[in-house]
Coordinates of C-alpha atoms in Angstrom, one line a residue:
X15 CA -171.3 -63.2 77.8
X16 CA -167.2 -63.3 77.6
X17 CA -165.0 -62.1 74.7
X18 CA -162.6 -64.6 75.3
X19 CA -160.0 -63.0 72.5
X20 CA -160.0 -60.1 74.7
X21 CA -160.7 -61.6 78.1
X22 CA -163.4 -58.7 79.3
X23 CA -167.1 -59.0 80.0
X24 CA -169.5 -57.3 77.6
X25 CA -173.0 -57.3 78.4
X26 CA -175.6 -56.3 75.8
X27 CA -179.3 -55.5 76.7
X28 CA -182.2 -53.9 74.8
X29 CA -181.1 -50.4 74.7
X30 CA -177.9 -50.6 76.2
X31 CA -173.9 -52.1 74.9
X32 CA -171.6 -51.4 77.3
X33 CA -168.1 -53.0 78.2
X34 CA -166.7 -53.7 81.4
X35 CA -163.0 -53.0 81.7
X36 CA -160.8 -52.8 84.3
X37 CA -160.1 -49.0 83.6
X38 CA -164.3 -48.7 83.1
X39 CA -166.4 -47.9 80.3
X40 CA -165.3 -48.5 76.9
X41 CA -167.5 -46.5 74.4
X42 CA -170.0 -48.1 72.4
X43 CA -168.3 -47.8 69.0
X44 CA -165.2 -49.8 70.2
X45 CA -167.6 -52.5 71.4
X46 CA -168.8 -52.5 67.8
X47 CA -164.8 -52.6 66.7
X48 CA -164.2 -55.6 69.4
X49 CA -166.8 -57.7 69.4
X50 CA -169.1 -56.8 66.3
X51 CA -172.2 -55.5 68.1
X52 CA -174.0 -52.6 67.8
X53 CA -175.3 -50.3 70.0
X54 CA -179.0 -51.4 70.5
X55 CA -178.6 -54.6 69.1
X56 CA -179.1 -57.8 70.3
X57 CA -177.6 -60.7 68.0
X58 CA -179.3 -64.4 68.3
X59 CA -176.0 -65.9 69.3
X60 CA -175.2 -63.9 72.5
X61 CA -177.0 -64.4 75.7
X62 CA -177.1 -61.1 77.9
X63 CA -175.5 -61.3 81.0
X64 CA -176.5 -58.9 83.7
X65 CA -174.0 -59.6 86.6
X66 CA -174.1 -57.1 89.1
X67 CA -176.9 -55.4 87.4
X68 CA -179.1 -53.7 89.9
X69 CA -182.5 -52.0 90.4
X70 CA -182.6 -48.9 92.5
X71 CA -185.9 -47.2 93.6
X72 CA -186.0 -43.6 93.7
X73 CA -187.9 -42.3 96.2
X74 CA -189.6 -38.6 95.1
X75 CA -191.4 -36.5 97.7
X76 CA -193.0 -34.1 95.2
X77 CA -194.1 -34.9 91.8
X78 CA -191.4 -32.4 90.2
X79 CA -189.1 -34.8 92.1
X80 CA -191.0 -37.9 90.1
X81 CA -190.3 -35.7 87.1
X82 CA -186.4 -35.4 88.2
X83 CA -185.9 -38.8 88.5
X84 CA -187.5 -39.9 85.3
X85 CA -185.1 -37.2 83.2
X86 CA -182.0 -38.6 85.4
X87 CA -182.9 -42.0 83.9
X88 CA -182.9 -40.6 80.7
X89 CA -179.8 -38.6 81.1
X90 CA -177.7 -42.0 82.0
X91 CA -179.7 -43.8 79.1
X92 CA -181.1 -46.3 81.9
X93 CA -184.3 -47.1 79.7
X94 CA -184.1 -50.9 79.6
X95 CA -185.8 -50.9 82.6
X96 CA -187.7 -48.0 84.0
X97 CA -191.2 -48.6 86.1
X98 CA -192.7 -46.2 88.0
X99 CA -195.9 -45.9 90.5
X100 CA -197.4 -42.0 90.6
X101 CA -199.5 -42.0 93.8
X102 CA -196.9 -43.2 95.2
X103 CA -194.2 -41.2 94.0
X104 CA -191.4 -44.0 93.1
X105 CA -189.5 -44.7 89.9
X106 CA -187.4 -48.2 89.8
X107 CA -184.7 -48.1 87.3
X108 CA -182.0 -50.8 86.6
X109 CA -178.2 -49.5 86.5
X110 CA -175.0 -51.5 85.2
X111 CA -171.9 -51.9 87.7
X112 CA -170.1 -48.7 86.2
X113 CA -172.5 -46.5 86.4
X114 CA -174.3 -47.4 89.7
X115 CA -172.2 -44.9 91.5
X116 CA -172.4 -41.9 89.1
X117 CA -175.7 -42.3 89.1
X118 CA -176.7 -42.5 92.8
X119 CA -174.5 -39.1 93.1
X120 CA -176.8 -37.8 90.7
X121 CA -179.6 -39.2 92.3
X122 CA -178.5 -37.9 95.3
X123 CA -177.7 -34.2 93.8
X124 CA -181.1 -33.9 93.0
X125 CA -182.4 -34.3 96.5
X126 CA -184.2 -37.7 95.8
X127 CA -183.2 -40.8 97.9
X128 CA -182.6 -43.9 96.6
X129 CA -182.7 -47.5 98.0
X130 CA -181.8 -51.1 95.9
X131 CA -185.0 -53.2 95.2
X132 CA -182.8 -56.2 93.1
X133 CA -179.4 -56.3 94.4
X134 CA -178.3 -58.6 91.1
X135 CA -180.4 -58.5 88.5
X136 CA -178.5 -62.0 86.7
X137 CA -179.2 -63.6 90.0
X138 CA -182.6 -63.1 90.6
X139 CA -183.2 -64.3 87.0
X140 CA -181.0 -67.4 87.0
X141 CA -183.0 -68.5 90.7
X142 CA -186.4 -67.7 89.2
X143 CA -185.9 -68.5 85.5
X144 CA -187.2 -71.9 84.8
X145 CA -185.8 -75.0 85.9
X146 CA -185.9 -77.3 82.8
X147 CA -188.4 -80.0 83.4
X148 CA -188.1 -83.6 82.5
X149 CA -188.3 -83.6 78.8
X150 CA -191.2 -86.2 78.6
X151 CA -193.3 -83.7 81.2
X152 CA -195.1 -82.1 78.5
X153 CA -198.2 -81.6 80.5
X154 CA -199.1 -77.4 80.9
X155 CA -198.5 -77.0 84.6
X156 CA -200.8 -73.8 85.8
X157 CA -198.3 -73.4 89.0
X158 CA -195.7 -72.6 87.0
X159 CA -194.3 -70.5 83.8
X160 CA -195.0 -72.0 80.6
X161 CA -192.9 -71.9 77.4
X162 CA -195.0 -70.5 74.3
X163 CA -195.2 -74.1 72.8
X164 CA -196.9 -75.9 75.9
X165 CA -199.5 -72.8 76.0
X166 CA -199.9 -73.9 72.2
X167 CA -201.2 -77.6 73.1
X168 CA -203.2 -76.6 76.3
X169 CA -205.4 -74.0 74.4
X170 CA -205.8 -76.8 71.7
X171 CA -206.3 -79.4 74.3
X172 CA -208.8 -76.9 75.9
X173 CA -210.5 -76.3 72.7
X174 CA -211.3 -80.1 72.0
X175 CA -211.9 -81.4 75.1
X176 CA -214.4 -78.7 76.2
X177 CA -215.7 -78.1 72.8
X178 CA -219.1 -77.4 74.0
X179 CA -218.3 -74.2 75.5
X180 CA -214.4 -73.5 73.8
X181 CA -213.1 -72.5 70.1
X182 CA -210.1 -71.8 69.5
X183 CA -209.0 -69.6 66.2
X184 CA -205.8 -68.0 65.0
X185 CA -206.6 -64.7 64.1
X186 CA -202.9 -64.6 61.8
X187 CA -198.9 -65.4 62.6
X188 CA -196.3 -63.6 63.7
X189 CA -193.1 -62.5 61.5
X190 CA -191.5 -66.0 62.7
X191 CA -194.8 -67.8 61.4
X192 CA -196.4 -68.2 65.6
X193 CA -199.8 -68.5 65.9
X194 CA -201.7 -65.3 67.8
X195 CA -204.6 -67.5 69.4
X196 CA -208.1 -66.4 70.7
X197 CA -210.0 -68.7 72.5
X198 CA -213.5 -68.0 72.9
X199 CA -215.4 -69.1 76.1
X200 CA -219.5 -69.4 76.5
X201 CA -222.2 -71.8 76.8
X202 CA -223.7 -73.3 74.4
X203 CA -221.0 -72.2 72.0
X204 CA -221.8 -71.3 68.5
X205 CA -219.8 -70.3 65.6
X206 CA -219.8 -66.4 65.9
X207 CA -219.7 -64.3 69.4
X208 CA -223.7 -63.8 70.0
X209 CA -223.4 -62.4 73.8
X210 CA -221.9 -59.1 75.1
X211 CA -218.2 -59.8 74.7
X212 CA -215.5 -59.7 77.7
X213 CA -212.0 -59.7 76.1
X214 CA -209.1 -59.7 78.2
X215 CA -205.2 -59.8 76.4
X216 CA -202.0 -60.6 77.6
X217 CA -198.4 -61.0 76.9
X218 CA -197.9 -58.3 74.7
X219 CA -194.6 -57.0 76.2
X220 CA -192.3 -60.5 76.3
X221 CA -190.6 -60.2 79.7
X222 CA -193.9 -60.2 81.6
X223 CA -194.5 -63.5 81.8
X224 CA -197.1 -63.4 85.0
X225 CA -199.5 -61.3 82.7
X226 CA -200.1 -64.7 80.4
X227 CA -199.8 -66.8 83.9
X228 CA -202.4 -65.1 85.2
X229 CA -205.1 -64.9 81.9
X230 CA -204.0 -68.8 81.7
X231 CA -205.3 -69.1 85.3
X232 CA -208.4 -67.2 84.1
X233 CA -209.2 -69.5 81.4
X234 CA -208.7 -72.6 83.1
X235 CA -211.1 -71.0 85.7
X236 CA -213.7 -70.2 83.5
X237 CA -213.4 -72.9 81.5
X238 CA -213.1 -75.8 83.9
X239 CA -214.7 -74.5 87.0
X240 CA -213.2 -76.3 89.4
X241 CA -214.8 -75.2 92.2
X242 CA -218.3 -76.0 90.4
X243 CA -219.1 -72.5 91.5
X244 CA -222.8 -71.3 89.9
X245 CA -220.7 -67.6 89.2
X246 CA -218.8 -69.0 86.6
X247 CA -221.6 -70.9 85.0
X248 CA -224.0 -67.6 85.1
X249 CA -221.0 -66.0 83.9
X250 CA -220.5 -68.5 80.8
X251 CA -224.6 -67.8 80.2
X252 CA -224.4 -64.2 80.0
X253 CA -221.0 -63.5 78.3
X254 CA -218.6 -64.7 75.2
X255 CA -215.0 -64.1 76.9
X256 CA -212.3 -63.9 74.8
X257 CA -209.0 -64.6 75.7
X258 CA -205.8 -63.5 74.0
X259 CA -203.0 -65.0 75.6
X260 CA -199.7 -64.2 74.1
X261 CA -200.2 -60.8 71.5
X262 CA -195.9 -61.1 71.2
X263 CA -195.5 -65.0 70.9
X264 CA -192.1 -64.5 68.8
X265 CA -190.8 -62.1 72.2
X266 CA -192.1 -64.1 74.4
X267 CA -190.4 -67.5 72.8
X268 CA -186.9 -65.0 72.9
X269 CA -187.2 -64.6 76.6
X270 CA -186.9 -68.0 77.1
X271 CA -184.1 -68.8 74.9
X272 CA -181.7 -65.7 74.9
X273 CA -183.0 -62.7 77.3
X274 CA -185.5 -62.8 80.1
X275 CA -186.4 -59.1 79.6
X276 CA -186.8 -58.7 75.7
X277 CA -189.6 -56.3 75.9
X278 CA -190.4 -56.2 71.9
X279 CA -191.7 -58.2 69.4
X280 CA -188.7 -60.1 66.9
X281 CA -189.5 -58.5 63.3
X282 CA -187.0 -56.7 61.8
X283 CA -186.5 -53.1 61.1
X284 CA -185.5 -51.5 57.7
X285 CA -182.2 -49.7 57.3
X286 CA -181.5 -50.8 61.1
X287 CA -179.6 -53.8 63.0
X288 CA -182.0 -53.0 65.8
X289 CA -184.6 -55.4 66.2
X290 CA -188.5 -55.0 67.1
X291 CA -191.0 -52.8 67.5
X292 CA -193.2 -52.1 71.0
X293 CA -196.4 -53.7 70.1
X294 CA -198.4 -51.5 72.9
X295 CA -197.1 -48.3 70.8
X296 CA -198.3 -49.6 67.7
X297 CA -201.9 -48.3 68.0
X298 CA -203.7 -46.0 65.8
X299 CA -204.8 -43.8 68.3
X300 CA -202.9 -40.6 69.0
X301 CA -199.8 -42.7 67.3
X302 CA -196.4 -41.4 67.5
X303 CA -197.3 -38.8 70.6
X304 CA -195.5 -38.5 74.2
X305 CA -194.1 -41.5 75.6
X306 CA -192.8 -43.8 71.8
X307 CA -189.9 -43.1 70.1
X308 CA -188.9 -43.3 66.6
X309 CA -185.7 -45.1 67.1
X310 CA -185.2 -48.7 66.0
X311 CA -182.9 -49.2 68.9
X312 CA -185.3 -47.6 71.6
X313 CA -187.7 -50.1 73.5
X314 CA -190.3 -48.0 73.1
X315 CA -189.9 -48.0 69.5
X316 CA -193.4 -47.2 67.9
X317 CA -193.1 -48.5 64.0
X318 CA -192.8 -47.2 60.7
X319 CA -196.4 -46.4 60.9
X320 CA -199.1 -47.6 63.1
X321 CA -200.3 -51.1 62.8
X322 CA -197.0 -51.4 61.1
X323 CA -196.9 -54.9 62.7
X324 CA -198.4 -58.6 61.8
X325 CA -199.6 -58.7 65.8
X326 CA -201.6 -55.9 65.6
X327 CA -202.9 -56.0 62.8
X328 CA -204.3 -59.6 63.5
X329 CA -206.3 -58.0 67.1
X330 CA -207.3 -54.8 64.7
X331 CA -209.5 -57.1 62.6
X332 CA -210.6 -59.3 64.8
X333 CA -211.7 -56.2 67.2
X334 CA -212.9 -54.6 64.1
X335 CA -215.4 -57.0 63.7
X336 CA -216.7 -57.5 66.7
X337 CA -216.4 -53.9 68.5
X338 CA -220.1 -53.7 68.8
X339 CA -220.3 -56.4 71.2
X340 CA -217.4 -56.0 73.8
X341 CA -218.3 -54.7 76.8
X342 CA -215.2 -55.0 78.8
X343 CA -211.6 -55.1 77.7
X344 CA -208.5 -55.7 79.9
X345 CA -204.9 -55.5 78.6
X346 CA -202.7 -57.4 81.2
X347 CA -199.3 -56.1 81.5
X348 CA -196.4 -56.0 84.7
X349 CA -195.3 -54.6 87.4
X350 CA -196.7 -52.5 89.8
X351 CA -200.1 -53.0 91.0
X352 CA -202.2 -50.4 88.7
X353 CA -205.8 -50.8 87.4
X354 CA -205.7 -48.1 84.9
X355 CA -208.4 -46.2 82.8
X356 CA -207.3 -44.4 79.4
X357 CA -205.8 -42.5 78.3
X358 CA -202.3 -42.8 78.0
X359 CA -201.3 -40.4 75.2
X360 CA -202.7 -36.9 77.4
X361 CA -204.3 -35.8 80.5
X362 CA -207.6 -36.0 78.2
X363 CA -209.6 -38.6 79.6
X364 CA -213.0 -40.7 77.9
X365 CA -216.6 -38.9 78.6
X366 CA -217.4 -41.9 81.2
X367 CA -214.6 -42.0 82.9
X368 CA -216.4 -41.5 86.5
X369 CA -217.9 -45.1 85.3
X370 CA -214.7 -46.5 84.5
X371 CA -213.4 -45.2 88.1
X372 CA -215.9 -46.9 89.9
X373 CA -215.5 -50.3 88.5
X374 CA -211.9 -49.4 88.9
X375 CA -213.0 -49.6 92.7
X376 CA -214.8 -52.7 93.0
X377 CA -211.5 -54.4 91.3
X378 CA -209.7 -53.2 93.7
X379 CA -211.1 -53.5 96.6
X380 CA -212.1 -57.2 95.6
X381 CA -208.2 -57.9 95.1
X382 CA -207.2 -56.2 98.3
X383 CA -209.9 -58.2 100.2
X384 CA -208.2 -61.8 99.0
X385 CA -204.7 -61.2 100.9
X386 CA -204.1 -57.5 101.2
X387 CA -203.1 -56.6 97.8
X388 CA -203.2 -52.8 97.1
X389 CA -203.6 -51.8 93.9
X390 CA -203.9 -47.5 92.8
X391 CA -206.1 -46.4 90.1
X392 CA -206.5 -43.7 87.8
X393 CA -206.0 -42.8 84.0
X394 CA -202.2 -44.1 82.6
X395 CA -201.0 -40.6 81.8
X396 CA -201.1 -39.2 85.3
X397 CA -200.9 -42.9 87.4
X398 CA -197.5 -44.4 85.3
X399 CA -196.5 -42.2 82.4
X400 CA -197.3 -40.9 79.2
X401 CA -197.7 -43.6 76.6
X402 CA -199.6 -42.7 73.3
X403 CA -200.6 -45.2 70.7
X404 CA -201.5 -48.1 73.2
X405 CA -204.2 -50.5 73.0
X406 CA -206.6 -49.4 75.6
X407 CA -206.4 -46.0 74.2
X408 CA -207.5 -47.2 70.7
X409 CA -209.4 -49.8 72.6
X410 CA -212.0 -46.9 73.6
X411 CA -210.8 -43.8 71.6
X412 CA -211.0 -45.2 68.3
X413 CA -213.4 -48.5 68.6
X414 CA -215.4 -47.2 71.6
X415 CA -215.5 -49.5 73.9
X416 CA -217.0 -48.0 76.8
X417 CA -215.5 -49.7 79.5
X418 CA -211.5 -50.5 79.0
X419 CA -208.5 -51.1 81.4
X420 CA -204.6 -51.3 81.5
X421 CA -203.7 -53.7 84.1
X422 CA -200.2 -53.8 85.7
X423 CA -200.2 -56.7 87.8
X424 CA -197.9 -57.6 91.0
X425 CA -195.6 -56.7 92.5
X426 CA -194.1 -53.6 93.9
X427 CA -190.5 -53.6 92.5
X428 CA -189.6 -56.7 95.2
X429 CA -188.7 -58.7 92.1
X430 CA -190.2 -56.5 89.1
X431 CA -190.9 -58.5 85.9
X432 CA -189.0 -61.4 87.5
X433 CA -192.0 -62.9 89.2
X434 CA -191.3 -66.0 91.3
X435 CA -193.6 -68.9 90.2
X436 CA -195.1 -69.2 93.8
X437 CA -196.7 -66.2 93.0
X438 CA -198.5 -67.2 89.7
X439 CA -201.3 -69.0 91.8
X440 CA -202.3 -65.9 94.2
X441 CA -201.5 -63.4 91.6
X442 CA -204.0 -65.4 89.2
X443 CA -206.7 -65.9 92.5
X444 CA -206.9 -62.5 93.4
X445 CA -207.2 -61.0 89.9
X446 CA -210.2 -63.5 89.1
X447 CA -211.7 -62.2 92.2
X448 CA -211.1 -58.9 91.0
X449 CA -212.7 -59.3 87.3
X450 CA -215.1 -61.4 89.3
X451 CA -216.8 -58.6 91.1
X452 CA -216.4 -56.2 88.5
X453 CA -218.1 -58.2 86.1
X454 CA -221.3 -58.9 88.8
X455 CA -221.3 -54.7 88.6
X456 CA -221.2 -54.4 85.3
X457 CA -223.9 -57.1 84.1
X458 CA -226.4 -56.1 87.2
X459 CA -225.6 -52.3 86.0
X460 CA -226.2 -52.6 82.1
X461 CA -228.5 -55.6 82.7
X462 CA -226.4 -58.0 81.0
X463 CA -226.7 -61.6 83.5
X464 CA -228.9 -63.8 81.4
X465 CA -229.4 -66.3 84.4
X466 CA -231.5 -67.5 87.2
X467 CA -228.2 -68.9 89.3
X468 CA -227.4 -66.1 91.3
X469 CA -229.2 -63.0 92.7
X470 CA -227.1 -60.0 92.7
X471 CA -228.1 -57.8 95.9

């Protein structure tokens, strides 16, 4: 934004408030004095301007340099955009214009090579963020990103038009009074799930739009079965699919109206002007451990206590009611192309880790066979980074759902969180193909497939 009174540019992001002036950086306290904005605060009347911000890739040659790269990002207060792939040994960080050269020098001094992945973050947001549709076009478009309002209307339409196989429930309301929806899909649907449950959720981190478009693509395949695939009919015979398409509706709406890179929910925090909790650090399994923050202004703020948030409370209540029937749990994120098993809180692994890794291999092989998209797989802690109190840890560790994954969807940094719309259908298609093969293997191994329509060989 531009402060007209002082003729200066200022940038206000989730965890960074800086002021751009010819002489360089002005301290965060001065930002507050000049424009009344506190560090880490995004006020509702300001849209962040990230012109000149870049995403740099730090190429580490060994595990020690990966850790050094992460330390550098922390030392330079670059927590807003930090993504990594440990098997590929790279770390992506977003840097602001004034700090870019200083950070690059620090990386060079540490023996870490850098390259530019995104040359101008604001430019890529402007180019890939939604062109405003015609006001009279209220229909959901599966080839585009859609507002929460359109998603809500599409879910209601599906439950009405396909009432023989689909039921929509609201699990609760958010702080801003939006519904948290769960769509259940199965043949011969009744009031409650009676078959093994396949539970998939998305949108827990607001900026990860491709997670939402991917779950909606899968809903469309499973419900409408556009190619009249006997395998999908078999799956609907065998499983209760439960889709939770947007676990963070308030944050998702905020990424459309204010800040495309917002991650947390939009709940106010007591005794702080900083807004929001990271909903994927709010689950009651090893809560508050490594990879979480107690600071409400941080992007990975865990909340005041486990399940402090309306969103996680609602999902918890649903899962606790039906946990004995859940045979597969998948939690969609972006980005990085990682198919990850628990745990995130430490190097501890579940007793059936080898089984989960076998199914991971099946899924990532099937994804690669579609168009060559390569996924790495392994435990959250060692594949991406330490992350305590996450949903997949709680689902596996506390609720004892045996097969549970966190999936970081494409890409590998070319666009990062700002997925172009041309990728929506290809990502949706390949992801469904991976899940499809996983479900065949799981159904065969556990004797879950109740159908004569397919023969598993």
